[in-house]
Coordinates of C-alpha atoms in Angstrom, one line a residue:
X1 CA -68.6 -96.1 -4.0
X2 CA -71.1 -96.8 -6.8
X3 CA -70.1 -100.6 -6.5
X4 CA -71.5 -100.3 -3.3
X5 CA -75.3 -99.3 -4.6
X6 CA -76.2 -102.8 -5.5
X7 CA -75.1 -104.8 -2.4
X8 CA -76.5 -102.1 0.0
X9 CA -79.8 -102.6 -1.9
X10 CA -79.5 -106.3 -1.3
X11 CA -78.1 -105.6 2.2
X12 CA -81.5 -103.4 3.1
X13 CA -84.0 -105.6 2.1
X14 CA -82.1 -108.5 4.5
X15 CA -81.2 -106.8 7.2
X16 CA -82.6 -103.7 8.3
X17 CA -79.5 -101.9 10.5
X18 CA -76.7 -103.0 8.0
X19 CA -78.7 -101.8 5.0
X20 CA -79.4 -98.7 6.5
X21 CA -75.8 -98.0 7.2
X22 CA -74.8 -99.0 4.3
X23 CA -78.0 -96.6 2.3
X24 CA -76.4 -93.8 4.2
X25 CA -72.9 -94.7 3.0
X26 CA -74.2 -95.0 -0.7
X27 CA -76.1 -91.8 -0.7
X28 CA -72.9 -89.7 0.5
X29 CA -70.5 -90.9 -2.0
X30 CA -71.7 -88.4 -4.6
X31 CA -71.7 -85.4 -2.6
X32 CA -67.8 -86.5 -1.2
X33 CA -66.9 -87.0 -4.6
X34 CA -69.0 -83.9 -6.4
X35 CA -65.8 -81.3 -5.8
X36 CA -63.9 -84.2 -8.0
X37 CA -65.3 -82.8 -11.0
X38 CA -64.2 -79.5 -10.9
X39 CA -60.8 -80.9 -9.4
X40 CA -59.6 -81.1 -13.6
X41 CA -61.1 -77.7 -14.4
X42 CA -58.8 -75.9 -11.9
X43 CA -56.1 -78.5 -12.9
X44 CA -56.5 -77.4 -16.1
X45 CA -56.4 -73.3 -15.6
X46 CA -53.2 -74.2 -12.9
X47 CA -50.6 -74.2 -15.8
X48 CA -51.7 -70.9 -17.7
X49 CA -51.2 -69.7 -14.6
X50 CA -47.6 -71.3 -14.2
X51 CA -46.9 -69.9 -18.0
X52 CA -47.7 -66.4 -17.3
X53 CA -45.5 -66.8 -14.0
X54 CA -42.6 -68.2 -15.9
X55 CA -42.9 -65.6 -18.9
X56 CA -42.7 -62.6 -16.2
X57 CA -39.8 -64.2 -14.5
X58 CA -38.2 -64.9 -17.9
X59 CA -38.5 -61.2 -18.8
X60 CA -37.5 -60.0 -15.5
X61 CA -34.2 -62.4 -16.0
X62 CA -33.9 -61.1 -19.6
X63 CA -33.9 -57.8 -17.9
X64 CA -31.1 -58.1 -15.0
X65 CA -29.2 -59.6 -17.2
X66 CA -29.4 -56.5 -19.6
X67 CA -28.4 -54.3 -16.8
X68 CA -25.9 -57.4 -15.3
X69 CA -24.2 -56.7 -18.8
X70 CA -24.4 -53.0 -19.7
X71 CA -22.1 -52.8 -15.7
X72 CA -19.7 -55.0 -16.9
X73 CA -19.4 -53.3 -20.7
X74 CA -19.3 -49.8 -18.3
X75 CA -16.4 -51.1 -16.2
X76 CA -14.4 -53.0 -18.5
X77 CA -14.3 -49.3 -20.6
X78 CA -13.1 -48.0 -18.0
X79 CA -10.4 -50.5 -16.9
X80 CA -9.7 -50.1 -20.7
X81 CA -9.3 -46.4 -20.6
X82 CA -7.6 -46.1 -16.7
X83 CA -5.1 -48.8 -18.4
X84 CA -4.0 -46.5 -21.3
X85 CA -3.8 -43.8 -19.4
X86 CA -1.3 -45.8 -17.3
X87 CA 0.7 -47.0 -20.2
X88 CA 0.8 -42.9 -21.7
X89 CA 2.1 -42.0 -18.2
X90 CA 4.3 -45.0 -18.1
X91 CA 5.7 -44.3 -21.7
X92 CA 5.7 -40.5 -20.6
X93 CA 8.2 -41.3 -17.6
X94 CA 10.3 -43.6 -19.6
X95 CA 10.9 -40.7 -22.1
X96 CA 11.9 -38.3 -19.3
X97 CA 14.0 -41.1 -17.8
X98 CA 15.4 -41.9 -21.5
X99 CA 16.5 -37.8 -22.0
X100 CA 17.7 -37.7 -18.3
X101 CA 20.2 -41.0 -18.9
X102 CA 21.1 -39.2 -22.0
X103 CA 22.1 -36.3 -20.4
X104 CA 25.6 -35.2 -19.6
X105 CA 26.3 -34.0 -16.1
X106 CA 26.9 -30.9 -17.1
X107 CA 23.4 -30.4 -18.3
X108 CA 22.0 -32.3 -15.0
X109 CA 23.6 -29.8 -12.8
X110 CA 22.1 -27.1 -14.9
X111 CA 18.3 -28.1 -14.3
X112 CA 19.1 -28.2 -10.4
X113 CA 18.2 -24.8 -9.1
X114 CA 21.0 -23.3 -7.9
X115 CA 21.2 -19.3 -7.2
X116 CA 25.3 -18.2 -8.3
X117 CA 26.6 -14.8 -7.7
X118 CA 25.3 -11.6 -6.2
X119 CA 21.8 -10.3 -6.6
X120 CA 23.2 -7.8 -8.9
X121 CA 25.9 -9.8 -10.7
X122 CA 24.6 -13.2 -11.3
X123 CA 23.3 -16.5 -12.6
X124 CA 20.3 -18.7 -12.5
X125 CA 20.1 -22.0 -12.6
X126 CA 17.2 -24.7 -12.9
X127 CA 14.2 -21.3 -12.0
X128 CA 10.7 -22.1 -11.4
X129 CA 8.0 -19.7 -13.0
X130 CA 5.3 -18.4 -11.0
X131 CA 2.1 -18.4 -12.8
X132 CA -1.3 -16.8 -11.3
X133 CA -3.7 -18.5 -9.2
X134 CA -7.0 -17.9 -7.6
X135 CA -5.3 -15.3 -5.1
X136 CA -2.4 -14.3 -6.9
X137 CA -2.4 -12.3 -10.4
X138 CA 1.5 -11.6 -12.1
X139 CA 1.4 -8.6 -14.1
X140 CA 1.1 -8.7 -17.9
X141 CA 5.0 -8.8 -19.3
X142 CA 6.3 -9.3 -16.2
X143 CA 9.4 -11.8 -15.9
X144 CA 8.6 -14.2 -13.0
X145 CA 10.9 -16.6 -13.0
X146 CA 12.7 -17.5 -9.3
X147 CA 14.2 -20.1 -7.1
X148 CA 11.8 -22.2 -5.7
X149 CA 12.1 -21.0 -2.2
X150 CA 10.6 -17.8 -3.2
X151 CA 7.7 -18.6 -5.8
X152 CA 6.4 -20.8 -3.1
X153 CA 6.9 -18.3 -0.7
X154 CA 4.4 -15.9 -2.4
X155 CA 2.4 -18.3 -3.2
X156 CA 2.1 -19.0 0.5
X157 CA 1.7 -15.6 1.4
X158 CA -1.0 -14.3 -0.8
X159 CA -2.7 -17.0 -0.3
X160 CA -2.4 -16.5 4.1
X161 CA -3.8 -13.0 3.1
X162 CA -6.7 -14.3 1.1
X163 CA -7.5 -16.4 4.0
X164 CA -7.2 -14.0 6.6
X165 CA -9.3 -11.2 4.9
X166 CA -11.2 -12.8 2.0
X167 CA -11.4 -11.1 -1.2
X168 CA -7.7 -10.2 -1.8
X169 CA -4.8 -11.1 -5.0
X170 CA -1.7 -10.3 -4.6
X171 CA -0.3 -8.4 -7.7
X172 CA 3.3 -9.3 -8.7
X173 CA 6.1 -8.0 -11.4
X174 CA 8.9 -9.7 -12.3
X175 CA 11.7 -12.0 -10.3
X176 CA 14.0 -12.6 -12.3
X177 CA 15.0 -13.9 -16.5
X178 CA 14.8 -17.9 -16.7
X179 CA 18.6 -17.8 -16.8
X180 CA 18.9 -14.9 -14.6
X181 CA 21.6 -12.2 -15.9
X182 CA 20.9 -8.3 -16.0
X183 CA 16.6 -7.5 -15.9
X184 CA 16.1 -4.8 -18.0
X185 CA 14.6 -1.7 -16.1
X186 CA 16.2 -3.7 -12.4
X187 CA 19.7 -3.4 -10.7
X188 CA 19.4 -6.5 -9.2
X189 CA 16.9 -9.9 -9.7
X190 CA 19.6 -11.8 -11.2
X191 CA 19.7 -14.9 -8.8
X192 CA 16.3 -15.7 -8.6
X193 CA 16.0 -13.7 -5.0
X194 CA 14.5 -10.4 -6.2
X195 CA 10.5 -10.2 -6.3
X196 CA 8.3 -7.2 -7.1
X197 CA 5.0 -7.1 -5.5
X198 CA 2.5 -4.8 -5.5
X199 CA 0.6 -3.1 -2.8
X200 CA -3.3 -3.9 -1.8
X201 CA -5.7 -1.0 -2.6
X202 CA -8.6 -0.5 -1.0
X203 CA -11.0 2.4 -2.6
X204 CA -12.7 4.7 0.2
X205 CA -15.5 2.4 1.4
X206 CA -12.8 0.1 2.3
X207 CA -13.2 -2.4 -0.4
X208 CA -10.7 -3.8 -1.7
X209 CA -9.6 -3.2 -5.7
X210 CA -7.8 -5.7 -7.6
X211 CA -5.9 -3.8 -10.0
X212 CA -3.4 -4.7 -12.8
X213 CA -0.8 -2.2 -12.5
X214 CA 1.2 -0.7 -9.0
X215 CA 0.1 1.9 -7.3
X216 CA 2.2 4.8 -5.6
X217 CA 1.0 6.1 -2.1
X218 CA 2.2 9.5 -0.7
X219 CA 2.9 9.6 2.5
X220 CA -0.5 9.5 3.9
X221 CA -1.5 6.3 2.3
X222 CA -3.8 8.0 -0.4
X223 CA -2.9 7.2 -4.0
X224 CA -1.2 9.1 -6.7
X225 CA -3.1 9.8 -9.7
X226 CA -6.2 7.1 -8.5
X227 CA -8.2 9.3 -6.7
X228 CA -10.6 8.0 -3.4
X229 CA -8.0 4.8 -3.2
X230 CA -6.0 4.0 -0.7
X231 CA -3.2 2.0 1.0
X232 CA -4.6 -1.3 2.8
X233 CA -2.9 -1.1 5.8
X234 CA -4.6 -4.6 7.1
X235 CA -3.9 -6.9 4.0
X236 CA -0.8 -5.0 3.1
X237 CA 0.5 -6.2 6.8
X238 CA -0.9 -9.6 6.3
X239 CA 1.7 -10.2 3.6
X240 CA 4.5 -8.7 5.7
X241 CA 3.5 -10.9 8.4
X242 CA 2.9 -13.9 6.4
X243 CA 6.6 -13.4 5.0
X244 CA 8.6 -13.0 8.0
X245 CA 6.2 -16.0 10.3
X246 CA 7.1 -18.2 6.7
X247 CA 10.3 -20.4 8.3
X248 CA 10.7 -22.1 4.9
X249 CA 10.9 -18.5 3.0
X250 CA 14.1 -17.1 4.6
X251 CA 12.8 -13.3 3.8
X252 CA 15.6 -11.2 4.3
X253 CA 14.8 -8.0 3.3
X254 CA 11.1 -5.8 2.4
X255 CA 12.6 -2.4 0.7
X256 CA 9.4 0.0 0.9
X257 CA 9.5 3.7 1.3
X258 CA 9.8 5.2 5.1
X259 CA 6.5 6.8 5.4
X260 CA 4.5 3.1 4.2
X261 CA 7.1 1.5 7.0
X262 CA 5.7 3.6 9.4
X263 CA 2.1 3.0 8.7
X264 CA 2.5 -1.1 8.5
X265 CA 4.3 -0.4 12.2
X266 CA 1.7 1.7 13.6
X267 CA -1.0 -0.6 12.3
X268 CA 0.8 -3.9 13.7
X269 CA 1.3 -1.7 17.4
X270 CA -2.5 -1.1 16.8
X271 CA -3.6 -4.9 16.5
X272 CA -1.4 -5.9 19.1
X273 CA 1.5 -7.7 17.4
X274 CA 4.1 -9.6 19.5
X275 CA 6.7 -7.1 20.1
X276 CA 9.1 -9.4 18.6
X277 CA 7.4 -9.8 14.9
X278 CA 7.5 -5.9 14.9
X279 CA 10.6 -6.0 15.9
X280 CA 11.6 -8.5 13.0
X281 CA 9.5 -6.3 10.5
X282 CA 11.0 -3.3 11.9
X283 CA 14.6 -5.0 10.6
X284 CA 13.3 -6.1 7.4
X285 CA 11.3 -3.2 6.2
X286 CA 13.7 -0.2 5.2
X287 CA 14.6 2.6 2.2
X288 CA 17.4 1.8 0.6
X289 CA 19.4 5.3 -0.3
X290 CA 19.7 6.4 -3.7
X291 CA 17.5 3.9 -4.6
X292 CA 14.4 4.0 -6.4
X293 CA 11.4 5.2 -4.3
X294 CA 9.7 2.1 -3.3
X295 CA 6.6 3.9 -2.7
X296 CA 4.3 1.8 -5.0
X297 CA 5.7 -1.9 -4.4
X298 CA 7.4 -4.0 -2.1
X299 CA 10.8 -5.7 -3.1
X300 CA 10.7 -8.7 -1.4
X301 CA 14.7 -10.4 -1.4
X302 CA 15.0 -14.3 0.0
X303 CA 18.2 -15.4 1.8
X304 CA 20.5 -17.8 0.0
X305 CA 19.5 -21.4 1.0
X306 CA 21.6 -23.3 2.8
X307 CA 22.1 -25.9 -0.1
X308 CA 23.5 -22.6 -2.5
X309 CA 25.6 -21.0 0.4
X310 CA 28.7 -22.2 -2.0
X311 CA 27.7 -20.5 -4.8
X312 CA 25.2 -17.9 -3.7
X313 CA 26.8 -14.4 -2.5
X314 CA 24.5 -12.8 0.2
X315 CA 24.7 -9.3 -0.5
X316 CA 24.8 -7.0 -3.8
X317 CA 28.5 -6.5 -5.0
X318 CA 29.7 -2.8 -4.9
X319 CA 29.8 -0.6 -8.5
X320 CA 32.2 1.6 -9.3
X321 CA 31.4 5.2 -8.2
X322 CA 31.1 6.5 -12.0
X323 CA 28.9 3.7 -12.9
X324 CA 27.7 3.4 -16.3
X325 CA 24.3 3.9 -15.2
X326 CA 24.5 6.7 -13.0
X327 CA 24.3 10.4 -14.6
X328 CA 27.4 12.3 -14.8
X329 CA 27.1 15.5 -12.6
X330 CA 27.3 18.9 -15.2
X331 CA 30.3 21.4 -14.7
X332 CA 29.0 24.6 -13.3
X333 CA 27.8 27.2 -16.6
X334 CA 29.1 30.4 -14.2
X335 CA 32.9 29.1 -13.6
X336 CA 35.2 31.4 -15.8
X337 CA 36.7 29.6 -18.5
X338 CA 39.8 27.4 -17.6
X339 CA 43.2 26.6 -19.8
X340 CA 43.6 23.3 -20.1
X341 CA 46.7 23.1 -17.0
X342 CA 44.0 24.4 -14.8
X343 CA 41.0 21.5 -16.0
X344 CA 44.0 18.9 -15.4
X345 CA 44.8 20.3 -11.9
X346 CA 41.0 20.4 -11.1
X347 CA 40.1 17.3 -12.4
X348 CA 42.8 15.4 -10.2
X349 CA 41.9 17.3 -7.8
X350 CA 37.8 15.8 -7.8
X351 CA 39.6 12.7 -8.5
X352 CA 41.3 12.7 -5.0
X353 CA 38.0 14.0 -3.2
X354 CA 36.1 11.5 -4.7
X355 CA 38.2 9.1 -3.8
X356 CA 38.1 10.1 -0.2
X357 CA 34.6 10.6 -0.4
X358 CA 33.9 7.4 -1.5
X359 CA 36.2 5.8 0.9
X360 CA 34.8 7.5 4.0
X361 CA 30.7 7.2 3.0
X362 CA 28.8 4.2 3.5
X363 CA 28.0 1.4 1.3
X364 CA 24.3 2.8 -0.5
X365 CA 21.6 0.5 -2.2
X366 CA 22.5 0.7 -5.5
X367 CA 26.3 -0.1 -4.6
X368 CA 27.4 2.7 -4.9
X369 CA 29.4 4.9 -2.4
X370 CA 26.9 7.3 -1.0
X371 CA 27.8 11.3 -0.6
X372 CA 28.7 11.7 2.9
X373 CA 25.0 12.6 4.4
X374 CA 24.2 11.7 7.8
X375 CA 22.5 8.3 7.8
X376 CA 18.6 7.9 8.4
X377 CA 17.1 5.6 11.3
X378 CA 17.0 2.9 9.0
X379 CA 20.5 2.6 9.7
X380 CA 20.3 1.3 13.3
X381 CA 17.9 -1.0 11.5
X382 CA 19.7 -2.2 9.3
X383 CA 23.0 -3.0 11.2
X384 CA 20.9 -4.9 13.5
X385 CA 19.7 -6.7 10.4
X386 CA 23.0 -7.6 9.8
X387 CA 24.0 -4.5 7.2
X388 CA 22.2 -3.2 4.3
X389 CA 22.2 -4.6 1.1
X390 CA 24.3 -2.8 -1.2
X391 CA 22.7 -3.2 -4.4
X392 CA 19.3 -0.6 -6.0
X393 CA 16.7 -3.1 -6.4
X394 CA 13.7 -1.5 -8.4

């Protein structure tokens, strides 16, 4: 446009409309072409700009890729550590598998759990020890090793009775050695069958108290020697109920004293049972004679699975009358003394009335031939239940 100045100059002084369009066209150049200046300036400030742009953009890069990198340290360590955990449990199996091939059968048959003989004369084989738990406590010293058809069986049941009515553990003693065989302080728990449990105690606001011994009851459900406690007739026939409705368990039998039968009865008439449960508990629960007074446990005795029927002998095998550990009777201090032809005579003669005694009574708990009293209701029970076992558990 500044070319333009000199030949519309000429233009106007020749010809007066021309020049005039072409003065105008001169004199608005400038102002069209004023913003052209300060076109450079902001040219000039447009790539700080751009830096500053590119600098946060670089750091906020920098910074994803930071936290891009510290994920992929974080889950390669713990691909890392999940695979040597894999390779200890893998190395861990092929050990087991290692000592299992070099095995001989004979020892492969012993870690299968097997139950042999009668709950007083027997073997274990391949036990499983119960431990405690959140609702089940074994006693301190208490030998707790079983089949597993009974651990799991009060592990079931405690914890049915925990669920039923809250706070609650169920105390238990011993089962049975790891290899079975005599139990010192038991007549039976030799197969793995046997299970001491204790009773729940409730103190006389109805709480319940989680103890670490047993607890004897007298007939009216109060304690002996733990004054204000008392027999828990509701969680006490929550386990007795949680036994018998276990299919898997097989319970056969629930020794517990007469008068604590006849509470756990009335209670379950109270409540409403099914006729048929009571009926089943009514079977189950019972006093064995000259047994230990089960008046401060329950001894809880499991069938012999089905798998085990070969080997596993249902009831307790009978003792000899004169057993080793039942006390001699004393000779009476006011009988004249006797020669010796007389103490031979008499002593055949008890002989032969033992004999028949022994042959005529029934079969009592500690298998042993009972005197020849008249038997208690139980007995009805029990010969519905199939006869009563012939062994004293304690």
């Amino acid at each position: 446009m500044p070319l333009l100045r000199p030949l519309s100059r000429r233009c106007f002084a020749s010809r007066g409309p021309v020049a005039a369009l072409l003065l105008a066209l001169s004199l608005a150049a400038p102002a069209q072409g004023a913003p052209a200046s300060t076109q450079p300036a902001a040219a000039e400030q447009q790539p700080g700009k751009n830096a500053q742009s590119k600098r946060r953009s670089a750091r906020r890069s920098s910074a994803d890729g930071e936290g891009e990198a510290r994920a992929a340290r974080s889950a390669r360590s713990k691909e890392m550590a999940q695979e040597r955990a894999g390779k200890k449990r893998a190395a861990k199996r092929d050990d087991a598998s290692r000592a299992e091939r070099a095995g001989t059968a004979a020892d492969a048959d012993e870690r299968k759990p097997l139950s042999k003989g009668a709950p007083n004369r027997g073997r274990l084989t391949g036990a499983v020890r119960l431990r405690s738990s959140r609702h089940l406590k074994t006693r301190e010293g208490a030998r707790t090793w079983g089949l597993p058809v009974l651990v799991k069986a009060l592990r079931r049941a405690a914890f049915q009775v925990a669920k039923k009515h809250g706070d609650s553990a169920l105390l238990v003693g011993d089962l049975s050695a790891k290899t079975g065989g005599v139990l010192d302080g038991h007549n039976s728990h030799q197969t793995g069958r046997d299970a001491d449990v204790g009773f729940y105690v409730v103190n006389s606001k109805g709480k319940t108290l989680r103890m670490d011994r047993f607890v004897a009851f007298d007939d009216e459900g109060n304690a002996i020697g733990l004054p204000g406690a008392r027999f828990d007739d509701a969680r006490n026939w929550a386990l007795v109920q949680a036994l018998l409705e276990d299919r898997q368990a097989g319970v056969k039998y629930l020794f517990v004293t007469d008068a604590l039968r006849a509470r756990l009865l009335a209670h379950a008439a109270k409540k409403r049972v099914a006729a048929e449960l009571r009926a089943r508990a009514a079977a189950a629960m019972m006093s064995p004679r000259d047994a230990d007074l089960h008046n401060d446990h329950f001894h809880i005795r499991v069938m012999c699975p089905p798998s085990m029927r070969a080997t596993c002998i249902e009831e307790s095998l009978a003792r000899p009358a004169c057993a080793a550990d039942e006390p001699k009777q004393p000779l009476a201090s006011a009988a004249p003394a006797a020669t010796a032809a007389d103490g031979a005579r008499a002593s055949a003669a008890q002989t032969a009335a033992d004999g028949a005694n022994a042959s005529a009574a029934p079969m009592t708990a500690d298998g042993a031939h009972a005197a020849s009293a008249p038997a208690s209701a139980d007995a009805s029970v029990g010969a519905a239940a199939g006869g009563r076992p012939t062994d004293a558990p304690r």
